[in-house]
Coordinates of C-alpha atoms and ligand atoms in Angstrom, one line a residue:
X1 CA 64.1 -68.6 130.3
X2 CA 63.1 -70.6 133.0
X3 CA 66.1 -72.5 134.6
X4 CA 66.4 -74.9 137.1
X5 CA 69.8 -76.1 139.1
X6 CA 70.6 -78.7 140.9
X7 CA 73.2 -79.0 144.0
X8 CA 74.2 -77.5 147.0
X9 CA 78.0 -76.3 146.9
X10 CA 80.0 -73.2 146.0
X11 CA 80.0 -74.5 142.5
X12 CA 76.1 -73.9 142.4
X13 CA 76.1 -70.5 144.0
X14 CA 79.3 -69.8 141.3
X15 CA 77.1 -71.2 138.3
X16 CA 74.2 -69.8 139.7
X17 CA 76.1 -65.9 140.2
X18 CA 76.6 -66.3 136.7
X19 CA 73.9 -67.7 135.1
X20 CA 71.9 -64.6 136.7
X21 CA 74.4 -61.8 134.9
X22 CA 72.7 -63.2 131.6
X23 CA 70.0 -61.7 129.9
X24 CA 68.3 -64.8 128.8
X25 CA 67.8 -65.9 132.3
X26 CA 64.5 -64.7 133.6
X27 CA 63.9 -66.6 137.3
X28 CA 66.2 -69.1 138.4
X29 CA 65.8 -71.9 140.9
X30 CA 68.4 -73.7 142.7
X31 CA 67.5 -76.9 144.3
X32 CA 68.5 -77.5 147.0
X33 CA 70.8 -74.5 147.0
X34 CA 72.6 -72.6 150.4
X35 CA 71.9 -69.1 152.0
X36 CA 74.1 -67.7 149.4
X37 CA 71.5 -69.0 146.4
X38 CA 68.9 -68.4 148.8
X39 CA 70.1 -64.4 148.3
X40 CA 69.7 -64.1 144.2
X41 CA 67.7 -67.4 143.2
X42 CA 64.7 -69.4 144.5
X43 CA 65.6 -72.1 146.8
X44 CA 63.6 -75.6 146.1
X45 CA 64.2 -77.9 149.1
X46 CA 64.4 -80.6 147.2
X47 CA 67.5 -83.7 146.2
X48 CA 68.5 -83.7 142.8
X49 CA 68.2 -87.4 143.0
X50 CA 64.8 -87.1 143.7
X51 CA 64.2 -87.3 139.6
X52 CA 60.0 -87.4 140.0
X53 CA 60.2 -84.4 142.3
X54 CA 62.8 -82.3 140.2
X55 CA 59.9 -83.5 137.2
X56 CA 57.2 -81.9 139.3
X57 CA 59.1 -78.9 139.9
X58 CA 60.5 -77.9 136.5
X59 CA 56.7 -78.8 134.9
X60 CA 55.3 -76.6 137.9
X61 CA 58.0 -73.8 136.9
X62 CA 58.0 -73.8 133.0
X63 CA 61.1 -75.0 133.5
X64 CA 63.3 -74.3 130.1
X65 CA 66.6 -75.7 131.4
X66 CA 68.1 -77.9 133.9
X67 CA 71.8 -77.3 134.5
X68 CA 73.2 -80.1 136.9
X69 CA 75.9 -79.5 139.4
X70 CA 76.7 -82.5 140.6
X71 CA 78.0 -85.9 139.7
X72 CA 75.5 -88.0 141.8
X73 CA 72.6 -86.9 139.3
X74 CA 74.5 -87.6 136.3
X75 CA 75.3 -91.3 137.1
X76 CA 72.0 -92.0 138.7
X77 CA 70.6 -91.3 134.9
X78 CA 68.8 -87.7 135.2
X79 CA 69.9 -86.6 131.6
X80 CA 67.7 -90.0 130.3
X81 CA 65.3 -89.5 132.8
X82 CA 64.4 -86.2 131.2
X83 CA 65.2 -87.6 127.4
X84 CA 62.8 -90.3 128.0
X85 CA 59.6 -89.1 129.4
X86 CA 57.6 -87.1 126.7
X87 CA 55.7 -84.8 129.1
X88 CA 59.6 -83.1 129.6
X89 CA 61.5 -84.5 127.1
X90 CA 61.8 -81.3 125.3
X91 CA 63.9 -79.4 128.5
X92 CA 67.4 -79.8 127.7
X93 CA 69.6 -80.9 130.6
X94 CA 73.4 -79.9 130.5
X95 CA 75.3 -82.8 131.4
X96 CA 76.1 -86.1 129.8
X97 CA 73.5 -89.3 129.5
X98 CA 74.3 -92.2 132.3
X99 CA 76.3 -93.7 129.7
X100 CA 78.5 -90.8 129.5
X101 CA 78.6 -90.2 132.9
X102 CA 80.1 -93.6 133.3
X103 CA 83.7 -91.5 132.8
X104 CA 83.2 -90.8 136.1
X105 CA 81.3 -93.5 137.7
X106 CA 82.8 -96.1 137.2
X107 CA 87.3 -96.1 137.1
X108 CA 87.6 -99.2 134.8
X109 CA 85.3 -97.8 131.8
X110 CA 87.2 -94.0 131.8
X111 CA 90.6 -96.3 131.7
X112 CA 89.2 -98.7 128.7
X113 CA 87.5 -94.9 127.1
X114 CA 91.6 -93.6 127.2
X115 CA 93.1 -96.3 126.6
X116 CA 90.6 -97.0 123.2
X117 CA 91.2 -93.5 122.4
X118 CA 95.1 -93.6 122.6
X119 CA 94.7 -90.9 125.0
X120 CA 98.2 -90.7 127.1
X121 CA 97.5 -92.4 130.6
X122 CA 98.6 -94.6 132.9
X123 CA 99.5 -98.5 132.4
X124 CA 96.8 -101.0 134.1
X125 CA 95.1 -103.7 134.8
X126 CA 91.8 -104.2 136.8
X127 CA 90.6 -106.8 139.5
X128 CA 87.6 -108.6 140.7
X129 CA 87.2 -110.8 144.1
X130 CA 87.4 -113.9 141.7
X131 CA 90.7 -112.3 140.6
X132 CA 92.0 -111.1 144.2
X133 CA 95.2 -113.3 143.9
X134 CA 96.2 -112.3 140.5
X135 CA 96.2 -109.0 141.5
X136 CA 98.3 -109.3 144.4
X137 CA 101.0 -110.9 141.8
X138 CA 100.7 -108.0 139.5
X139 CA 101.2 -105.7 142.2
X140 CA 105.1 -107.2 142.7
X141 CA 105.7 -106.9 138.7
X142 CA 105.2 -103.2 139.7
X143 CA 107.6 -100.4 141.8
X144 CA 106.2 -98.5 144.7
X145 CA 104.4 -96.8 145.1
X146 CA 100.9 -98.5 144.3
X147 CA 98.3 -97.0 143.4
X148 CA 94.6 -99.1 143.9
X149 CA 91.2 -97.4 142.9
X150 CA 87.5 -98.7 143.7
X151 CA 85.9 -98.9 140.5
X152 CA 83.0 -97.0 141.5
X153 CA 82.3 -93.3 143.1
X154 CA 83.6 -93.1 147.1
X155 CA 83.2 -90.0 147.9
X156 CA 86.9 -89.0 146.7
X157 CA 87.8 -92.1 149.6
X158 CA 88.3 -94.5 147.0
X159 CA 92.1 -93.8 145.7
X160 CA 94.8 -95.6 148.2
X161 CA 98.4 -95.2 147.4
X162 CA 100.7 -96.9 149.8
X163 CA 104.4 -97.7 149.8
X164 CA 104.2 -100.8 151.3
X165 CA 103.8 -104.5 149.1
X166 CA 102.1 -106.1 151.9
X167 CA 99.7 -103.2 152.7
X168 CA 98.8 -102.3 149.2
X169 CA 98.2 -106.4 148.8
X170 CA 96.1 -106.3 152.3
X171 CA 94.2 -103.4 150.9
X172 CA 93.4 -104.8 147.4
X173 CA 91.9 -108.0 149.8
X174 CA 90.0 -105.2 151.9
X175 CA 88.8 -103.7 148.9
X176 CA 87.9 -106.7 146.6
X177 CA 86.7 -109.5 149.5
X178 CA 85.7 -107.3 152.4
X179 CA 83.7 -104.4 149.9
X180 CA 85.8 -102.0 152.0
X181 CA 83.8 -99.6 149.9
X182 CA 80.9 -101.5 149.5
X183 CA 79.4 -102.0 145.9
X184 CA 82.2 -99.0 144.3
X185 CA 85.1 -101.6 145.1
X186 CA 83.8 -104.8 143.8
X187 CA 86.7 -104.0 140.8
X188 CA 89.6 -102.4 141.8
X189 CA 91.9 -100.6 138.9
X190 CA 95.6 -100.7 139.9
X191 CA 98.2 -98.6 138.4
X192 CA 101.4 -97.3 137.5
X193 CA 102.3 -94.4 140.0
X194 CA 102.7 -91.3 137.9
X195 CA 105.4 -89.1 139.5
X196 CA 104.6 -84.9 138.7
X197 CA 102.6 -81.8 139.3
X198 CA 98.7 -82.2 139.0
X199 CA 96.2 -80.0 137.6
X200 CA 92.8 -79.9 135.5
X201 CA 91.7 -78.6 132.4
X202 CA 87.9 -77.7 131.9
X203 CA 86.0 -78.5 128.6
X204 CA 82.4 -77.8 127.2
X205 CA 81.2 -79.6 124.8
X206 CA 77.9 -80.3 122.6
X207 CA 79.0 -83.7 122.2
X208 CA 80.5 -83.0 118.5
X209 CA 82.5 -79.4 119.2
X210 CA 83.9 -78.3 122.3
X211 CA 85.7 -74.8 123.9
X212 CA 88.5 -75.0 126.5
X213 CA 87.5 -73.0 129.8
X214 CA 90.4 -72.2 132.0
X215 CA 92.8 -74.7 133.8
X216 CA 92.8 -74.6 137.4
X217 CA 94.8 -76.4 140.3
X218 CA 93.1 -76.9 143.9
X219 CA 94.7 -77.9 146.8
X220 CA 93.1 -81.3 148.3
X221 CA 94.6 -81.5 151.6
X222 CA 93.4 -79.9 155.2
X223 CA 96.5 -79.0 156.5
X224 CA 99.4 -76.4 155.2
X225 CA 102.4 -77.5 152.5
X226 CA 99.9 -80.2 151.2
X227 CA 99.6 -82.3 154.6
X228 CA 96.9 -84.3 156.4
X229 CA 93.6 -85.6 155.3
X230 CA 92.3 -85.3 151.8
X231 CA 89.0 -83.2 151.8
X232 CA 86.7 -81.9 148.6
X233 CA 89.9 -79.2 148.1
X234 CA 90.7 -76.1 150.3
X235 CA 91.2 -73.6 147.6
X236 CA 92.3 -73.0 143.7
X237 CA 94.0 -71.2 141.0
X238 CA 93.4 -70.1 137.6
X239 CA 95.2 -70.0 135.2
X240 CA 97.6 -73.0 136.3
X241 CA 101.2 -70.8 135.5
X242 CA 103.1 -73.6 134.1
X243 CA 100.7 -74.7 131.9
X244 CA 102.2 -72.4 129.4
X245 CA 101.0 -71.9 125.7
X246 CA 103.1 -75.1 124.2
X247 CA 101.9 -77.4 127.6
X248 CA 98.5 -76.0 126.4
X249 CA 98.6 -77.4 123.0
X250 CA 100.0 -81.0 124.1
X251 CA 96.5 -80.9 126.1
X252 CA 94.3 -80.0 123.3
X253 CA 95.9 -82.2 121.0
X254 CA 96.7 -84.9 123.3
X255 CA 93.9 -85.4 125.5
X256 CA 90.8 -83.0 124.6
X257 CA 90.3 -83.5 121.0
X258 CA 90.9 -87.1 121.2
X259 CA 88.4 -87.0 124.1
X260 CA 85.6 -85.5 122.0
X261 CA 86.2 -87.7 119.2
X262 CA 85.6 -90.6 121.3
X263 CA 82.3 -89.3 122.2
X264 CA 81.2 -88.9 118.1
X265 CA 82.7 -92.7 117.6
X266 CA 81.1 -94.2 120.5
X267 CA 77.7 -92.2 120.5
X268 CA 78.1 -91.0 123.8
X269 CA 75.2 -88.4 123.9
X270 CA 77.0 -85.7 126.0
X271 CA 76.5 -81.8 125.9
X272 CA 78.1 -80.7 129.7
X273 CA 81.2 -80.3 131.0
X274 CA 84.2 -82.6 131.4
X275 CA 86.8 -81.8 134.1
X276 CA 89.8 -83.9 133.1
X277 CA 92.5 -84.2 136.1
X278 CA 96.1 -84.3 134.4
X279 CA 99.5 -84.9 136.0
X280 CA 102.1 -83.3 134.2
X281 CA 105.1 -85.8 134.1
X282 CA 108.1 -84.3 132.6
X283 CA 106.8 -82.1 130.3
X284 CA 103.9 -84.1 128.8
X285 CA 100.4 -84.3 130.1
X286 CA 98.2 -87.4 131.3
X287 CA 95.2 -88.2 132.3
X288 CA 94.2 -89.0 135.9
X289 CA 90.7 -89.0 135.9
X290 CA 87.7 -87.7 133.8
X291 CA 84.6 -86.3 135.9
X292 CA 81.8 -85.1 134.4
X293 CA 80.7 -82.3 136.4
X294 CA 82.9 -78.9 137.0
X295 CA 85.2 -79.2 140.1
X296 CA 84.6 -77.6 143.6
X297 CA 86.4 -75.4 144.3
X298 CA 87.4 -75.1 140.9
X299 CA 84.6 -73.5 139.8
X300 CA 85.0 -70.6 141.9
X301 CA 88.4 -69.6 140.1
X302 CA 86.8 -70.7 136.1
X303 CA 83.9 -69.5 135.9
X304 CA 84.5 -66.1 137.2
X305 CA 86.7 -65.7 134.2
X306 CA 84.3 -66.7 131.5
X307 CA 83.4 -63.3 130.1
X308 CA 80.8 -64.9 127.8
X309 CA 77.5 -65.1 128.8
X310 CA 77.0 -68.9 130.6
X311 CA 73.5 -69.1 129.5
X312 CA 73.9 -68.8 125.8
X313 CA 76.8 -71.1 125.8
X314 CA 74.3 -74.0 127.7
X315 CA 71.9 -73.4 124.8
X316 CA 74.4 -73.9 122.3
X317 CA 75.5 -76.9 123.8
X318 CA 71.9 -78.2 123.7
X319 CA 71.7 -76.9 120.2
X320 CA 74.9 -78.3 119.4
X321 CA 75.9 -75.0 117.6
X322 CA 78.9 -74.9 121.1
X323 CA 81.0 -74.0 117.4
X324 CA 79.1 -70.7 116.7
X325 CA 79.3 -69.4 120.1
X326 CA 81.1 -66.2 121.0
X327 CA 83.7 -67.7 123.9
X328 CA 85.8 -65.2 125.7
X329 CA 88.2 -65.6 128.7
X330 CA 89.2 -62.7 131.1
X331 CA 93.2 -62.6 131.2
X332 CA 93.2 -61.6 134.7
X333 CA 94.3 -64.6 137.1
X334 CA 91.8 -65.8 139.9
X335 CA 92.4 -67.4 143.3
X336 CA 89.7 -68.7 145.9
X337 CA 90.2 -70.0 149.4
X338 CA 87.9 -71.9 151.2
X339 CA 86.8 -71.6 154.7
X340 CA 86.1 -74.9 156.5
X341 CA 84.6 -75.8 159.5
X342 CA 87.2 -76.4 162.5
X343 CA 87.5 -80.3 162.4
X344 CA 86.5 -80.9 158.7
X345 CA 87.0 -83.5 156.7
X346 CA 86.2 -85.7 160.4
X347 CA 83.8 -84.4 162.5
X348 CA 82.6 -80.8 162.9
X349 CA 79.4 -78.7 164.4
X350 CA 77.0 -76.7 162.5
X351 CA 74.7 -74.4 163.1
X352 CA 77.9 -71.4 163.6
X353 CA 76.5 -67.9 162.7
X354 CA 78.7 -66.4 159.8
X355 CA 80.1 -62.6 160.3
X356 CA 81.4 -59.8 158.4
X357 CA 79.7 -60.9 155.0
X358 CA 78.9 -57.5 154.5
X359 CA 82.6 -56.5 155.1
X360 CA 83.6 -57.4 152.3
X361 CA 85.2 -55.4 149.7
X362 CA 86.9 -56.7 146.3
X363 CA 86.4 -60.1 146.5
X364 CA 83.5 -62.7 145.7
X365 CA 82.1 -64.8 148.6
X366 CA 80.7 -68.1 147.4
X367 CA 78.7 -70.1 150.0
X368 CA 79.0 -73.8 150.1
X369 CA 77.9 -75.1 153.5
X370 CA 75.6 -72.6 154.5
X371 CA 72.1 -72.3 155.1
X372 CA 69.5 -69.4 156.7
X373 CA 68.6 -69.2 160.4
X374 CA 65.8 -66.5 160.4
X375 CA 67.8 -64.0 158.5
X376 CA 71.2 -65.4 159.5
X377 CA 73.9 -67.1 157.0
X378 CA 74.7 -70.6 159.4
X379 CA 77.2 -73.4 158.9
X380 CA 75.5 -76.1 157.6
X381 CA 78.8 -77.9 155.9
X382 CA 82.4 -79.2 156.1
X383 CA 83.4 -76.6 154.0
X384 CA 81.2 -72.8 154.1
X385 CA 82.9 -70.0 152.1
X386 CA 85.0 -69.9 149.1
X387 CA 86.7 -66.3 149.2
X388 CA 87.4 -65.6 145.4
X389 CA 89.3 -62.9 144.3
X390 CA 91.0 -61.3 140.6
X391 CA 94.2 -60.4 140.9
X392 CA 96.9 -59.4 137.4
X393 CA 98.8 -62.9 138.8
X394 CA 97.7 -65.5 141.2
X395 CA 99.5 -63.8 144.3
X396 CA 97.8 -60.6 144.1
X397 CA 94.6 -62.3 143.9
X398 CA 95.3 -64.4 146.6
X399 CA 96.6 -61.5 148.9
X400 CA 92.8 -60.0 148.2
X401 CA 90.8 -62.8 149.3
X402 CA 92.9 -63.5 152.5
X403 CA 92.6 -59.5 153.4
X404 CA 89.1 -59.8 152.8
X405 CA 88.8 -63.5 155.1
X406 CA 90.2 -61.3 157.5
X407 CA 86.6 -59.6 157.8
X408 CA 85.0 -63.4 157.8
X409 CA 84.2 -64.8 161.6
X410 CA 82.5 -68.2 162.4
X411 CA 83.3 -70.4 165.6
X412 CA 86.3 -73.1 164.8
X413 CA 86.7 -71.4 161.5
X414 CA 89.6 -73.2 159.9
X415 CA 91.3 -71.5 156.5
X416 CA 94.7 -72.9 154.5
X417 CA 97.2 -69.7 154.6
X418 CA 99.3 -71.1 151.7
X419 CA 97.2 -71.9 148.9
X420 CA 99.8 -71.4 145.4
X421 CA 102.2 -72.2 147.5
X422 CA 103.8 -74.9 145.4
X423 CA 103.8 -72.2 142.4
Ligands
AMP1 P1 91.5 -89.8 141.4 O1 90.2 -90.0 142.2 O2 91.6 -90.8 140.3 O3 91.6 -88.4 140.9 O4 92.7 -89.9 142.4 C1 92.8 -89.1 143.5 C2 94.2 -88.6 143.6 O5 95.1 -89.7 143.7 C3 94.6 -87.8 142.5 O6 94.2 -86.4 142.6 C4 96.1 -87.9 142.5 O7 96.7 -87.0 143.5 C5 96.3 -89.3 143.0 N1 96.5 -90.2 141.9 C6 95.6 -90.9 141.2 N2 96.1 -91.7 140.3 C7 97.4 -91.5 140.3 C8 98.5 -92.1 139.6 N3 98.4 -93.0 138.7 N4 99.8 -91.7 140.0 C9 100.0 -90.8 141.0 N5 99.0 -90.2 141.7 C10 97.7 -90.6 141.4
LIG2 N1 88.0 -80.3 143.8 C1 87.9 -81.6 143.2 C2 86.6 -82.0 142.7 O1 85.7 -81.2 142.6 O2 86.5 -83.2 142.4

């Protein structure tokens, strides 16, 4: 097969390390990929938003599959964009229709999908400008701290949680009347602060069956112990160790099966992956948010231990046969830590030549903002390397991948020493 993917990160060059191992994969093409794609794939310098030029491409290619990376894609329609045109109607494209995609897209629809579904969540009520003042009243009926969310995608800006009344009512007028987010905050979902630990669970699913990949937790912030700016996350674990076999079940029973069911009573046409972020509260499970793409760096940690082979499990999903599939999971725990450019998530240079690549030794190196200058690997991103390592628990994988960064030079390179910390 011919396969064609779209996106840019270290979840491509992840997806993209393992769609290769299969044997049903013949040439792949990543577009627009990084230096790391650039060295086992063909990189297509084109957006994957660009939906007439990724049509001209995959009908130039004999494209038999488009596997999409990213969320923007997804909820800018590309899975009906394919569906709909007869000339490629017939190449599947794993991820979920706009409608689906809506999960993530849009705040208010994912919390009407749970709340429909009974799925375990929590308590809300959403706001528009015509409803700014009613909002501020529900806000007192609730404790701090509050937790506001623009409707629509902000580039992981769009959560505030503040401890303050007056600010979090200042804010919901910033959001609503001033479109401090533009168009994604003209609703605003406010909600009950959920107090626990957070991590995700991973699901594929054909839109009628489904198979649990790995949980994973990252860690979001820049600076050590969970401090400072939120960023696209600094590094992750999998398997999650307290999400032990009983936790497991209250997930599956709780959340994922009542999430697929949804999707067979509402027709949602979906075969991709869903990437459900859970806070565990007590000992139960609930649901933060839904996206509909894998996680970054999240990926980096799953996907390395799916034993089975990627590509047969994205036909099945397009087959919807995802129950017939052989699905196996390496028991061996995996860490990844990301190496970010010194200044990230505000301003940063690019253009830094990467070292030691060649170094390494027992560990994976994922590129994410990278690109090639001549023959060298350049920093082309906020965040550049995810160092992803096995280990028999999380620590001894970690300990590999930090030995290995060790090895791993570029100018204001900037690295979280305490990822797992909090395990
Ligand atoms: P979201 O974009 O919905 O995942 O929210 C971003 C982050 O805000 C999450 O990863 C959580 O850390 C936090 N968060 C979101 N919703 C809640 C909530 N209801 N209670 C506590 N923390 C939350
Ligand atoms: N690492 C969080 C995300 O991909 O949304």
């Amino acid at each position: 097969m011919n396969i064609l993917l779209l996106g840019s990160g270290g979840r491509e060059h992840a997806l993209a390390h393992k769609m290769l191992q299969s044997p049903l994969c013949n040439t792949l093409f990543v577009a627009p990929g990084n230096a790391g794609t650039a060295a086992i794939a063909n990189n297509v310098n084109i957006s994957p938003t660009d939906f007439e030029a990724v049509k001209k491409l995959a009908l130039q290619e004999n494209i038999n599959m488009v596997v999409v990376g990213p969320e923007d894609p997804l909820v800018k329609g590309v899975y009906d964009f394919f569906k709909n045109d007869a000339q490629i109607s017939n190449i599947p494209v794993i991820g979920p229709s706009q409608y689906g995609a809506q999960l993530e897209g849009s705040k208010e629809f994912a919390k009407k999908f749970l709340v429909k579904n009974n799925i375990p969540t929590a308590a809300y009520e959403s706001f528009t400008k015509e409803t700014v003042e009613q909002g501020c009243k529900f806000l007192e009926t609730l404790k701090a701290p509050y937790v506001l969310k623009a409707d629509g995608l902000a580039a992981g800006k769009g959560v505030l949680i503040l401890q303050d009344l007056a600010e979090a009512q200042q804010e919901l007028r910033n959001m609503l009347v001033d479109e401090k987010f533009g168009q994604a905050s003209t609703k605003v979902v406010i909600e009950e602060f959920l107090d626990g630990i957070e991590l995700s669970c991973f699901v594929l699913t054909d839109g009628k069956s489904y198979k649990l990949l790995p949980t994973a937790k990252d860690y979001k912030r820049i600076g050590e112990g969970d401090k400072g700016l939120n960023t696209g996350g600094m590094g992750a674990v999998s398997p999650v160790p307290f999400a032990d076999a009983e936790f497991m079940q209250k997930i599956e029973e709780r959340i994922v099966k009542p999430t697929i069911q949804g999707f067979v009573n509402d027709n949602i046409d979906y075969k991709g992956f869903v990437f459900i972020g859970l806070i565990k509260v007590g000992n139960d499970p609930f649901v933060i948010e839904y996206n509909v793409r894998m996680g970054d760096p999240e990926t980096e940690v799953v996907i390395p231990r799916l034993k089975s082979d990627l590509v047969e499990v994205f036909n099945a999903m397009a087959n919807q046969t995802l129950d017939t599939v052989d699905f196996e999971i390496d028991s061996r725990s995996a860490a990844t830590v990301m190496l970010v450019s010194g200044g990230y998530p505000e301003d940063y240079e690019k253009g830094k030549v990467i070292t030691g690549l060649d170094a390494v030794e027992g560990s994976i190196v994922f590129h994410a903002g990278t690109t090639l200058s001549g023959t060298d690997a350049v920093t082309s991103g906020g965040r550049v390397l995810a160092v992803t390592s096995y280990g028999e628990d999380f620590k001894e994988a970690i300990k590999k991948s930090y030995q290995n960064i060790d090895k791993l030079h570029f100018d204001k390179m900037y690295y979280r020493k305490d990822i797992g910390f909090d395990l």
